[in-house]
Tab-separated table of C-alpha atoms and ligand atoms in Angstrom:
chain	number	residue	atom	x	y	z
F	1	MET	CA	61.488	-126.700	-19.448
F	2	THR	CA	59.532	-127.332	-22.681
F	3	THR	CA	58.350	-124.076	-24.248
F	4	LEU	CA	54.695	-124.178	-25.157
F	5	ARG	CA	52.882	-121.643	-27.291
F	6	PRO	CA	49.998	-119.810	-25.539
F	7	LEU	CA	46.696	-121.484	-26.228
F	8	ASP	CA	43.698	-119.192	-26.400
F	9	GLN	CA	40.109	-120.016	-27.260
F	10	SER	CA	39.109	-119.535	-30.883
F	11	SER	CA	38.050	-116.067	-31.980
F	12	LYS	CA	34.744	-117.649	-33.037
F	13	LEU	CA	33.839	-117.665	-29.338
F	14	LYS	CA	34.268	-113.889	-29.028
F	15	ASN	CA	30.526	-113.201	-29.140
F	16	VAL	CA	29.380	-116.412	-27.496
F	17	LEU	CA	27.925	-115.538	-24.097
F	18	TYR	CA	26.086	-117.803	-21.694
F	19	GLU	CA	25.674	-115.918	-18.422
F	20	ILE	CA	23.258	-118.536	-17.040
F	21	ARG	CA	26.423	-120.439	-16.211
F	22	GLY	CA	28.661	-117.364	-15.995
F	23	GLN	CA	31.026	-115.652	-13.508
F	24	ALA	CA	28.542	-115.645	-10.640
F	25	LEU	CA	28.314	-119.440	-10.827
F	26	ILE	CA	32.075	-119.649	-10.323
F	27	GLU	CA	31.753	-117.530	-7.168
F	28	ALA	CA	28.803	-119.701	-6.074
F	29	ALA	CA	31.018	-122.784	-6.397
F	30	ARG	CA	33.704	-121.070	-4.296
F	31	LEU	CA	31.179	-120.182	-1.585
F	32	GLU	CA	29.897	-123.762	-1.608
F	33	SER	CA	33.435	-125.078	-1.235
F	34	GLU	CA	33.635	-122.962	1.933
F	35	GLY	CA	30.568	-124.770	3.244
F	36	HIS	CA	27.823	-122.250	2.389
F	37	THR	CA	24.490	-123.315	0.929
F	38	ILE	CA	23.520	-121.382	-2.201
F	39	LEU	CA	19.959	-121.280	-3.482
F	40	LYS	CA	20.576	-121.543	-7.213
F	41	LEU	CA	17.749	-119.975	-9.146
F	42	ASN	CA	19.843	-119.633	-12.294
F	43	THR	CA	18.932	-122.724	-14.330
F	44	GLY	CA	15.591	-124.268	-15.219
F	45	ASN	CA	16.590	-127.728	-14.025
F	46	PRO	CA	13.520	-129.401	-12.464
F	47	ALA	CA	15.505	-132.310	-10.954
F	48	ALA	CA	17.472	-129.905	-8.737
F	49	PHE	CA	14.229	-128.936	-6.980
F	50	GLY	CA	12.865	-132.360	-6.141
F	51	PHE	CA	10.914	-133.065	-9.337
F	52	GLU	CA	11.246	-136.766	-9.985
F	53	ALA	CA	11.491	-138.417	-13.387
F	54	PRO	CA	7.999	-139.764	-14.258
F	55	TYR	CA	7.984	-143.486	-13.487
F	56	GLN	CA	6.673	-144.577	-16.896
F	57	ILE	CA	9.659	-142.891	-18.583
F	58	VAL	CA	12.232	-144.478	-16.286
F	59	ARG	CA	10.595	-147.897	-16.618
F	60	ASP	CA	10.640	-147.860	-20.429
F	61	MET	CA	14.202	-146.631	-20.522
F	62	ILE	CA	15.355	-149.388	-18.178
F	63	ALA	CA	13.515	-151.974	-20.273
F	64	ALA	CA	15.199	-150.665	-23.441
F	65	MET	CA	18.674	-150.468	-21.914
F	66	PRO	CA	19.949	-153.949	-22.879
F	67	ASN	CA	19.335	-153.086	-26.543
F	68	ALA	CA	20.233	-149.400	-26.465
F	69	HIS	CA	23.978	-149.689	-26.836
F	70	GLY	CA	24.332	-149.382	-30.599
F	71	TYR	CA	24.119	-146.380	-32.892
F	72	THR	CA	20.658	-145.758	-34.325
F	73	GLU	CA	19.569	-144.034	-37.499
F	74	SER	CA	20.994	-140.504	-37.313
F	75	ARG	CA	17.553	-138.888	-37.122
F	76	GLY	CA	16.600	-141.160	-34.209
F	77	VAL	CA	14.598	-144.385	-33.850
F	78	LEU	CA	11.387	-144.545	-35.875
F	79	SER	CA	9.200	-145.429	-32.841
F	80	ALA	CA	10.186	-142.169	-31.123
F	81	ARG	CA	9.727	-140.123	-34.297
F	82	ARG	CA	6.274	-141.700	-34.796
F	83	ALA	CA	5.327	-140.816	-31.213
F	84	ILE	CA	6.306	-137.216	-31.966
F	85	VAL	CA	4.215	-137.267	-35.170
F	86	ASN	CA	1.233	-138.493	-33.086
F	87	ARG	CA	1.740	-135.718	-30.541
F	88	TYR	CA	1.388	-133.132	-33.281
F	89	GLU	CA	-1.520	-134.966	-34.928
F	90	GLU	CA	-3.366	-134.404	-31.663
F	91	THR	CA	-2.434	-130.701	-31.622
F	92	PRO	CA	-5.223	-128.679	-33.259
F	93	GLY	CA	-4.197	-127.004	-36.508
F	94	PHE	CA	-0.672	-128.431	-36.606
F	95	PRO	CA	0.283	-129.313	-40.197
F	96	LYS	CA	0.830	-132.943	-41.120
F	97	VAL	CA	4.270	-134.174	-40.078
F	98	ASP	CA	6.293	-136.752	-41.995
F	99	PRO	CA	8.343	-138.970	-39.616
F	100	ASP	CA	11.322	-138.385	-41.924
F	101	MET	CA	11.070	-134.679	-41.126
F	102	VAL	CA	11.592	-135.273	-37.409
F	103	PHE	CA	15.119	-135.178	-35.981
F	104	LEU	CA	15.901	-136.235	-32.446
F	105	GLY	CA	18.804	-134.610	-30.653
F	106	ASN	CA	20.685	-134.439	-27.390
F	107	GLY	CA	18.302	-131.788	-26.151
F	108	VAL	CA	16.986	-128.805	-28.074
F	109	SER	CA	20.427	-127.295	-27.446
F	110	GLU	CA	22.175	-129.652	-29.853
F	111	LEU	CA	19.482	-129.136	-32.486
F	112	ILE	CA	19.748	-125.334	-32.271
F	113	THR	CA	23.489	-125.681	-32.855
F	114	MET	CA	22.994	-128.065	-35.796
F	115	VAL	CA	20.343	-125.952	-37.489
F	116	MET	CA	22.318	-122.727	-37.167
F	117	GLN	CA	25.442	-124.422	-38.547
F	118	ALA	CA	23.449	-125.779	-41.491
F	119	LEU	CA	21.791	-122.423	-42.200
F	120	LEU	CA	24.180	-119.538	-41.790
F	121	ASP	CA	26.916	-117.951	-43.833
F	122	GLU	CA	29.115	-115.109	-42.636
F	123	GLY	CA	26.963	-112.000	-42.212
F	124	ASP	CA	23.566	-113.681	-42.523
F	125	GLU	CA	21.188	-112.065	-40.055
F	126	VAL	CA	18.814	-113.827	-37.680
F	127	LEU	CA	16.052	-112.004	-35.830
F	128	ILE	CA	16.085	-113.102	-32.183
F	129	PRO	CA	13.874	-111.805	-29.369
F	130	ALA	CA	15.213	-109.530	-26.643
F	131	PRO	CA	15.138	-110.802	-24.031
F	132	ASP	CA	16.036	-114.229	-25.414
F	133	TYR	CA	17.133	-117.668	-24.343
F	134	PRO	CA	20.792	-116.807	-24.989
F	135	LEU	CA	21.786	-120.031	-26.706
F	136	TRP	CA	19.989	-118.777	-29.828
F	137	THR	CA	22.182	-115.669	-29.942
F	138	ALA	CA	25.320	-117.609	-29.052
F	139	MET	CA	24.836	-120.252	-31.736
F	140	THR	CA	23.949	-117.675	-34.381
F	141	SER	CA	27.288	-115.978	-33.673
F	142	LEU	CA	29.246	-119.212	-33.505
F	143	SER	CA	27.837	-120.216	-36.893
F	144	GLY	CA	29.093	-116.980	-38.468
F	145	GLY	CA	25.703	-115.265	-38.475
F	146	THR	CA	24.731	-111.916	-37.009
F	147	PRO	CA	22.108	-111.914	-34.267
F	148	VAL	CA	19.707	-108.968	-34.610
F	149	HIS	CA	17.568	-108.534	-31.517
F	150	TYR	CA	13.941	-107.472	-31.780
F	151	LEU	CA	12.244	-106.045	-28.727
F	152	CYS	CA	9.502	-107.700	-26.790
F	153	ASP	CA	7.262	-105.105	-25.174
F	154	GLU	CA	6.956	-105.368	-21.405
F	155	LEU	CA	3.987	-102.963	-21.395
F	156	ALA	CA	2.192	-105.351	-23.766
F	157	GLY	CA	2.843	-108.387	-21.549
F	158	TRP	CA	6.168	-109.046	-23.322
F	159	GLN	CA	4.582	-109.723	-26.739
F	160	PRO	CA	7.051	-109.172	-29.621
F	161	ASP	CA	7.014	-105.634	-31.046
F	162	LEU	CA	6.082	-106.209	-34.695
F	163	ASP	CA	7.079	-102.676	-35.777
F	164	ASP	CA	10.524	-103.161	-34.279
F	165	ILE	CA	10.876	-106.445	-36.181
F	166	ARG	CA	9.879	-104.817	-39.459
F	167	ALA	CA	12.354	-102.001	-38.897
F	168	LYS	CA	15.194	-104.484	-38.397
F	169	ILE	CA	14.734	-106.550	-41.546
F	170	THR	CA	17.476	-106.194	-44.180
F	171	PRO	CA	18.284	-108.122	-47.378
F	172	ARG	CA	20.546	-110.330	-45.212
F	173	THR	CA	17.761	-111.404	-42.817
F	174	LYS	CA	17.397	-115.151	-43.218
F	175	ALA	CA	15.342	-116.391	-40.278
F	176	ILE	CA	13.280	-115.356	-37.289
F	177	VAL	CA	13.451	-117.064	-33.898
F	178	ILE	CA	10.291	-117.215	-31.798
F	179	ILE	CA	10.350	-118.508	-28.205
F	180	ASN	CA	6.801	-119.254	-27.081
F	181	PRO	CA	6.035	-119.769	-24.185
F	182	ASN	CA	8.952	-117.533	-23.479
F	183	ASN	CA	12.065	-117.947	-21.430
F	184	PRO	CA	12.826	-115.604	-19.620
F	185	THR	CA	9.557	-113.603	-19.541
F	186	GLY	CA	6.908	-116.329	-19.169
F	187	ALA	CA	4.848	-114.691	-21.933
F	188	VAL	CA	2.532	-116.816	-24.064
F	189	TYR	CA	1.880	-115.215	-27.440
F	190	THR	CA	-1.587	-114.349	-28.692
F	191	ARG	CA	-2.927	-115.523	-32.020
F	192	GLU	CA	-2.793	-111.923	-33.224
F	193	THR	CA	0.925	-111.714	-32.397
F	194	LEU	CA	1.656	-115.035	-34.091
F	195	GLU	CA	-0.287	-114.033	-37.190
F	196	GLY	CA	1.638	-110.765	-37.287
F	197	LEU	CA	4.920	-112.692	-37.057
F	198	ALA	CA	3.783	-115.067	-39.798
F	199	ALA	CA	2.826	-112.143	-42.064
F	200	ILE	CA	6.302	-110.641	-41.678
F	201	ALA	CA	7.991	-114.005	-42.317
F	202	ARG	CA	5.814	-114.480	-45.403
F	203	GLU	CA	6.492	-111.032	-46.789
F	204	HIS	CA	10.264	-111.382	-46.408
F	205	SER	CA	10.581	-115.106	-47.086
F	206	LEU	CA	12.059	-115.847	-43.640
F	207	LEU	CA	12.691	-119.277	-42.208
F	208	VAL	CA	10.680	-119.664	-38.991
F	209	LEU	CA	12.481	-121.200	-36.002
F	210	SER	CA	9.987	-121.751	-33.196
F	211	ASP	CA	11.263	-122.879	-29.786
F	212	GLU	CA	8.234	-124.349	-28.027
F	213	ILE	CA	9.923	-126.336	-25.269
F	214	TYR	CA	7.447	-124.920	-22.679
F	215	ASP	CA	4.318	-125.546	-24.792
F	216	ARG	CA	2.568	-127.575	-22.079
F	217	ILE	CA	3.639	-125.429	-19.117
F	218	LEU	CA	0.737	-122.983	-19.107
F	219	PHE	CA	-1.162	-121.316	-16.268
F	220	ASP	CA	-4.773	-120.201	-15.828
F	221	ASP	CA	-6.416	-119.724	-19.211
F	222	ALA	CA	-3.223	-119.379	-21.256
F	223	GLU	CA	-3.408	-121.232	-24.562
F	224	HIS	CA	-0.370	-122.223	-26.585
F	225	ILE	CA	-0.775	-121.857	-30.333
F	226	PRO	CA	1.998	-123.571	-32.297
F	227	MET	CA	3.615	-121.281	-34.848
F	228	ALA	CA	3.483	-124.056	-37.467
F	229	SER	CA	-0.322	-124.021	-37.241
F	230	VAL	CA	-0.423	-120.292	-38.009
F	231	ALA	CA	2.131	-120.528	-40.818
F	232	PRO	CA	1.539	-123.873	-42.582
F	233	ASP	CA	2.584	-122.217	-45.875
F	234	LEU	CA	6.065	-121.401	-44.536
F	235	LEU	CA	9.045	-123.594	-43.785
F	236	CYS	CA	8.874	-123.837	-40.024
F	237	LEU	CA	11.119	-125.715	-37.601
F	238	THR	CA	9.449	-126.442	-34.255
F	239	PHE	CA	11.779	-127.342	-31.366
F	240	ASN	CA	10.681	-129.241	-28.276
F	241	GLY	CA	11.887	-131.942	-25.917
F	242	LEU	CA	11.707	-133.797	-22.631
F	243	SER	CA	13.666	-131.377	-20.418
F	244	LYS	CA	10.835	-129.209	-19.099
F	245	THR	CA	7.310	-130.595	-19.600
F	246	TYR	CA	8.612	-134.104	-18.802
F	247	ARG	CA	11.212	-132.865	-16.276
F	248	VAL	CA	14.091	-135.088	-17.396
F	249	ALA	CA	16.547	-132.422	-18.570
F	250	GLY	CA	19.532	-134.644	-17.803
F	251	TYR	CA	18.415	-137.329	-20.253
F	252	ARG	CA	19.263	-134.810	-23.016
F	253	SER	CA	16.396	-135.577	-25.312
F	254	GLY	CA	14.783	-133.149	-27.741
F	255	TRP	CA	13.409	-132.956	-31.256
F	256	VAL	CA	12.891	-130.631	-34.178
F	257	VAL	CA	9.913	-131.069	-36.491
F	258	ILE	CA	10.044	-129.598	-39.993
F	259	THR	CA	6.769	-128.525	-41.606
F	260	GLY	CA	5.668	-126.529	-44.632
F	261	PRO	CA	7.025	-126.269	-48.169
F	262	THR	CA	10.519	-127.612	-48.787
F	263	HIS	CA	11.008	-127.195	-52.573
F	264	HIS	CA	13.074	-124.030	-52.026
F	265	ALA	CA	15.173	-125.465	-49.212
F	266	HIS	CA	16.702	-128.755	-50.401
F	267	GLY	CA	20.233	-127.531	-49.747
F	268	PHE	CA	19.468	-126.423	-46.194
F	269	LEU	CA	17.664	-129.675	-45.378
F	270	GLU	CA	20.542	-131.687	-46.841
F	271	GLY	CA	22.790	-129.667	-44.524
F	272	ILE	CA	20.735	-130.697	-41.488
F	273	ASN	CA	20.848	-134.330	-42.630
F	274	LEU	CA	24.595	-134.096	-43.099
F	275	LEU	CA	25.176	-132.653	-39.625
F	276	ALA	CA	22.804	-135.195	-38.064
F	277	SER	CA	24.869	-137.932	-39.726
F	278	THR	CA	28.197	-136.513	-38.605
F	279	ARG	CA	27.143	-136.722	-34.951
F	280	LEU	CA	26.112	-140.352	-35.761
F	281	CYS	CA	22.957	-140.376	-33.633
F	282	PRO	CA	21.422	-138.877	-30.502
F	283	ASN	CA	21.872	-140.516	-27.094
F	284	VAL	CA	20.071	-143.841	-27.559
F	285	PRO	CA	18.682	-144.697	-24.073
F	286	ALA	CA	17.006	-141.276	-24.013
F	287	GLN	CA	15.395	-141.921	-27.402
F	288	PHE	CA	13.482	-144.727	-25.704
F	289	ALA	CA	12.164	-142.219	-23.165
F	290	VAL	CA	10.338	-140.284	-25.882
F	291	GLN	CA	7.484	-142.682	-26.646
F	292	ALA	CA	6.878	-143.348	-22.941
F	293	ALA	CA	6.798	-139.630	-22.180
F	294	LEU	CA	4.450	-138.687	-24.991
F	295	SER	CA	1.891	-141.441	-24.432
F	296	GLY	CA	-0.312	-142.135	-21.426
F	297	VAL	CA	-0.901	-139.860	-18.459
F	298	GLN	CA	0.583	-136.399	-18.920
F	299	THR	CA	1.930	-135.773	-15.431
F	300	ILE	CA	2.534	-132.077	-16.146
F	301	ASP	CA	-1.227	-131.419	-16.096
F	302	SER	CA	-1.652	-131.748	-12.323
F	303	LEU	CA	1.470	-129.641	-11.678
F	304	ILE	CA	0.148	-126.647	-13.626
F	305	ALA	CA	-3.482	-126.897	-12.398
F	306	PRO	CA	-4.629	-124.243	-9.865
F	307	ARG	CA	-3.406	-126.067	-6.743
F	308	GLY	CA	-0.545	-127.764	-8.523
F	309	ARG	CA	3.032	-127.231	-7.475
F	310	LEU	CA	4.199	-125.228	-10.495
F	311	HIS	CA	1.117	-123.021	-10.392
F	312	GLU	CA	1.565	-122.226	-6.697
F	313	GLN	CA	5.248	-121.495	-7.199
F	314	ARG	CA	4.516	-119.149	-10.088
F	315	ASP	CA	1.976	-117.331	-7.877
F	316	ALA	CA	4.375	-117.140	-4.928
F	317	ALA	CA	7.167	-115.708	-7.100
F	318	TRP	CA	4.959	-113.156	-8.785
F	319	LYS	CA	3.284	-111.967	-5.567
F	320	GLY	CA	6.603	-111.743	-3.738
F	321	LEU	CA	8.208	-109.715	-6.518
F	322	GLU	CA	5.288	-107.334	-6.864
F	323	ALA	CA	5.445	-106.651	-3.100
F	324	ILE	CA	9.021	-105.293	-3.299
F	325	PRO	CA	9.060	-101.477	-3.578
F	326	GLY	CA	10.365	-100.407	-6.992
F	327	VAL	CA	9.970	-103.889	-8.484
F	328	SER	CA	7.242	-104.944	-10.918
F	329	CYS	CA	6.693	-108.161	-12.798
F	330	VAL	CA	4.479	-109.188	-15.691
F	331	LYS	CA	2.636	-112.264	-14.391
F	332	PRO	CA	4.139	-115.295	-16.168
F	333	ALA	CA	1.455	-117.125	-18.175
F	334	GLY	CA	3.711	-120.102	-18.891
F	335	ALA	CA	7.223	-121.604	-18.577
F	336	LEU	CA	9.322	-121.711	-15.392
F	337	TYR	CA	10.579	-118.149	-14.898
F	338	ALA	CA	9.751	-114.620	-13.797
F	339	PHE	CA	11.520	-111.591	-15.276
F	340	PRO	CA	10.989	-108.686	-12.841
F	341	ARG	CA	11.844	-105.067	-13.607
F	342	LEU	CA	13.758	-102.901	-11.183
F	343	ASP	CA	12.491	-99.358	-11.585
F	344	PRO	CA	15.629	-97.288	-12.358
F	345	ASN	CA	14.154	-94.342	-10.407
F	346	VAL	CA	14.145	-96.477	-7.265
F	347	HIS	CA	17.021	-98.901	-7.858
F	348	GLU	CA	19.886	-97.249	-9.694
F	349	ILE	CA	21.553	-100.291	-11.220
F	350	ARG	CA	24.277	-99.532	-13.726
F	351	ASP	CA	25.776	-103.017	-13.800
F	352	ASP	CA	23.270	-105.822	-13.385
F	353	ALA	CA	25.981	-108.514	-13.392
F	354	LYS	CA	27.457	-106.794	-10.334
F	355	LEU	CA	24.022	-106.721	-8.718
F	356	VAL	CA	23.732	-110.488	-9.220
F	357	TYR	CA	27.234	-110.987	-7.819
F	358	ASP	CA	26.592	-108.789	-4.768
F	359	LEU	CA	23.252	-110.502	-4.119
F	360	LEU	CA	24.991	-113.865	-4.263
F	361	VAL	CA	27.736	-112.869	-1.826
F	362	SER	CA	25.328	-111.187	0.595
F	363	GLU	CA	22.274	-113.487	0.444
F	364	HIS	CA	23.633	-116.718	-1.054
F	365	LEU	CA	21.009	-116.440	-3.737
F	366	LEU	CA	21.979	-116.949	-7.388
F	367	LEU	CA	19.915	-115.304	-10.141
F	368	VAL	CA	20.790	-114.216	-13.672
F	369	GLN	CA	20.939	-110.577	-14.784
F	370	GLY	CA	18.613	-109.408	-17.558
F	371	THR	CA	21.516	-108.424	-19.826
F	372	GLY	CA	22.504	-112.112	-19.764
F	373	PHE	CA	19.378	-112.612	-21.898
F	374	ASN	CA	20.454	-109.903	-24.320
F	375	TRP	CA	18.087	-107.390	-22.734
F	376	PRO	CA	19.589	-103.981	-23.560
F	377	ASN	CA	19.240	-102.294	-20.133
F	378	PRO	CA	20.547	-103.292	-16.669
F	379	ASP	CA	17.078	-103.185	-15.100
F	380	HIS	CA	15.838	-106.792	-15.035
F	381	LEU	CA	16.594	-110.090	-13.316
F	382	ARG	CA	15.477	-113.625	-14.082
F	383	ILE	CA	14.252	-115.936	-11.368
F	384	VAL	CA	13.582	-119.642	-11.813
F	385	THR	CA	10.218	-120.550	-10.263
F	386	LEU	CA	11.068	-124.204	-9.584
F	387	PRO	CA	11.616	-124.273	-5.772
F	388	GLU	CA	8.715	-124.959	-3.386
F	389	ALA	CA	6.480	-121.901	-2.853
F	390	ARG	CA	7.701	-121.272	0.721
F	391	VAL	CA	11.336	-121.354	-0.451
F	392	ILE	CA	10.604	-118.898	-3.270
F	393	THR	CA	8.677	-116.588	-0.944
F	394	GLU	CA	11.505	-116.537	1.575
F	395	ALA	CA	14.176	-116.038	-1.115
F	396	ILE	CA	12.302	-113.126	-2.698
F	397	GLU	CA	11.806	-111.523	0.724
F	398	ARG	CA	15.566	-111.695	1.245
F	399	MET	CA	16.088	-110.183	-2.184
F	400	GLY	CA	13.698	-107.340	-1.258
F	401	ASN	CA	15.553	-106.649	2.007
F	402	PHE	CA	18.848	-106.659	0.148
F	403	LEU	CA	17.571	-104.240	-2.505
F	404	ALA	CA	16.192	-101.846	0.151
F	405	SER	CA	19.705	-100.833	1.177
F	406	TYR	CA	21.650	-101.681	-2.008
F	407	LYS	CA	23.455	-98.847	-3.761
F	408	GLN	CA	25.790	-99.088	-6.737
F	409	ARG	CA	28.511	-96.498	-6.864
L	1	PLP	N1	15.114	-123.543	-25.359
L	1	PLP	C1	14.695	-122.828	-24.309
L	1	PLP	C2	13.761	-121.685	-24.517
L	1	PLP	C3	15.139	-123.166	-23.015
L	1	PLP	O1	14.714	-122.446	-21.979
L	1	PLP	C4	16.026	-124.246	-22.850
L	1	PLP	C5	16.555	-124.605	-21.520
L	1	PLP	O2	16.372	-123.923	-20.548
L	1	PLP	C6	16.430	-124.955	-23.985
L	1	PLP	C7	15.946	-124.574	-25.227
L	1	PLP	C8	17.393	-126.105	-23.897
L	1	PLP	O3	16.705	-127.277	-23.739
L	1	PLP	P1	17.349	-128.753	-23.805
L	1	PLP	O4	17.484	-129.205	-22.391
L	1	PLP	O5	16.359	-129.553	-24.586
L	1	PLP	O6	18.656	-128.640	-24.494
């Protein structure tokens, strides 16, 4: 027999974690292969819950298809970049955007990876919220950087703790990541918070990386204030895309918009250009979805309005969670998630990944543990609020019944 050397993954992946598609998902697949139905509340994938692709987007993509088979400019087609510029021109306070400072990508995910690769040297530190959307932490590590987590304060509606951020700045701190509206907490940041973040970034000359992919998924009187509008004097990268507001996550279409002064950052921006060129171009059919999505009727508006589907689902999730003894939840003001707390005096959870696993096996319900979002304690879970309200209500009731008798040894 031929002798083959063992093949392990690279050591660069040592700190790369992505529990949203982790061990529990493997068990879920096994249960499904045995014929069980699993309610998967682990990923924010609107299509999986009956949200259709808006017709105007599909129509324009189909029309573009016969001519969408070649590479485009590496930043993306100009018509899509112009549509993005227009979107921000209509956003109050947003600084002027040059179409050449817009990069399209295969989702925000690819752009996060590109930007971190262009930015970080071994040991450079990046401030990232805890809890976070874990790709930010993973890509910081993969790029040789050191993620430093700053706390968001649950008692303050999950707003970032500015004192904690200040305490964690070192001479190696290069950038700060802001996720607003937030995944996983659903928090929408106040102007005061954003101005506090901008003041810190200004004082320490930090690059601002603002993930605003949920900027139009807002409930009640929540208002989204773009970070770039609060910090027009700083280099700010704003990330957004079609996956959530436009509910076409599978098209893999996102963008990053660069605003503010650039005289100090030519090398970094050249790095982004270089990496954009090396991947040749983003998925071309999906680039033709951008203009269609951003113009005309914004179908998200009726979904988030008081009797709209997303609004009702958010309400159902929040009410259901609050009704479970020993569980509390900050009411999500935006995005597609709830991040409930399990009071450690009532629910003694030492291993939240095990809780998620046991809940899956017992109730066929798949959530993600709070530590999967780099939250330091095993006392939170994340629930996706995408299923119909009655499905969410029933699932959370089952979770409550499960928790009532659940004990971890
Ligand atoms: N950023 C945040 C905060 C997210 O929640 C997600 C997906 O859930 C992404 C980025 C990835 O988005 P995309 O589908 O554009 O890669």
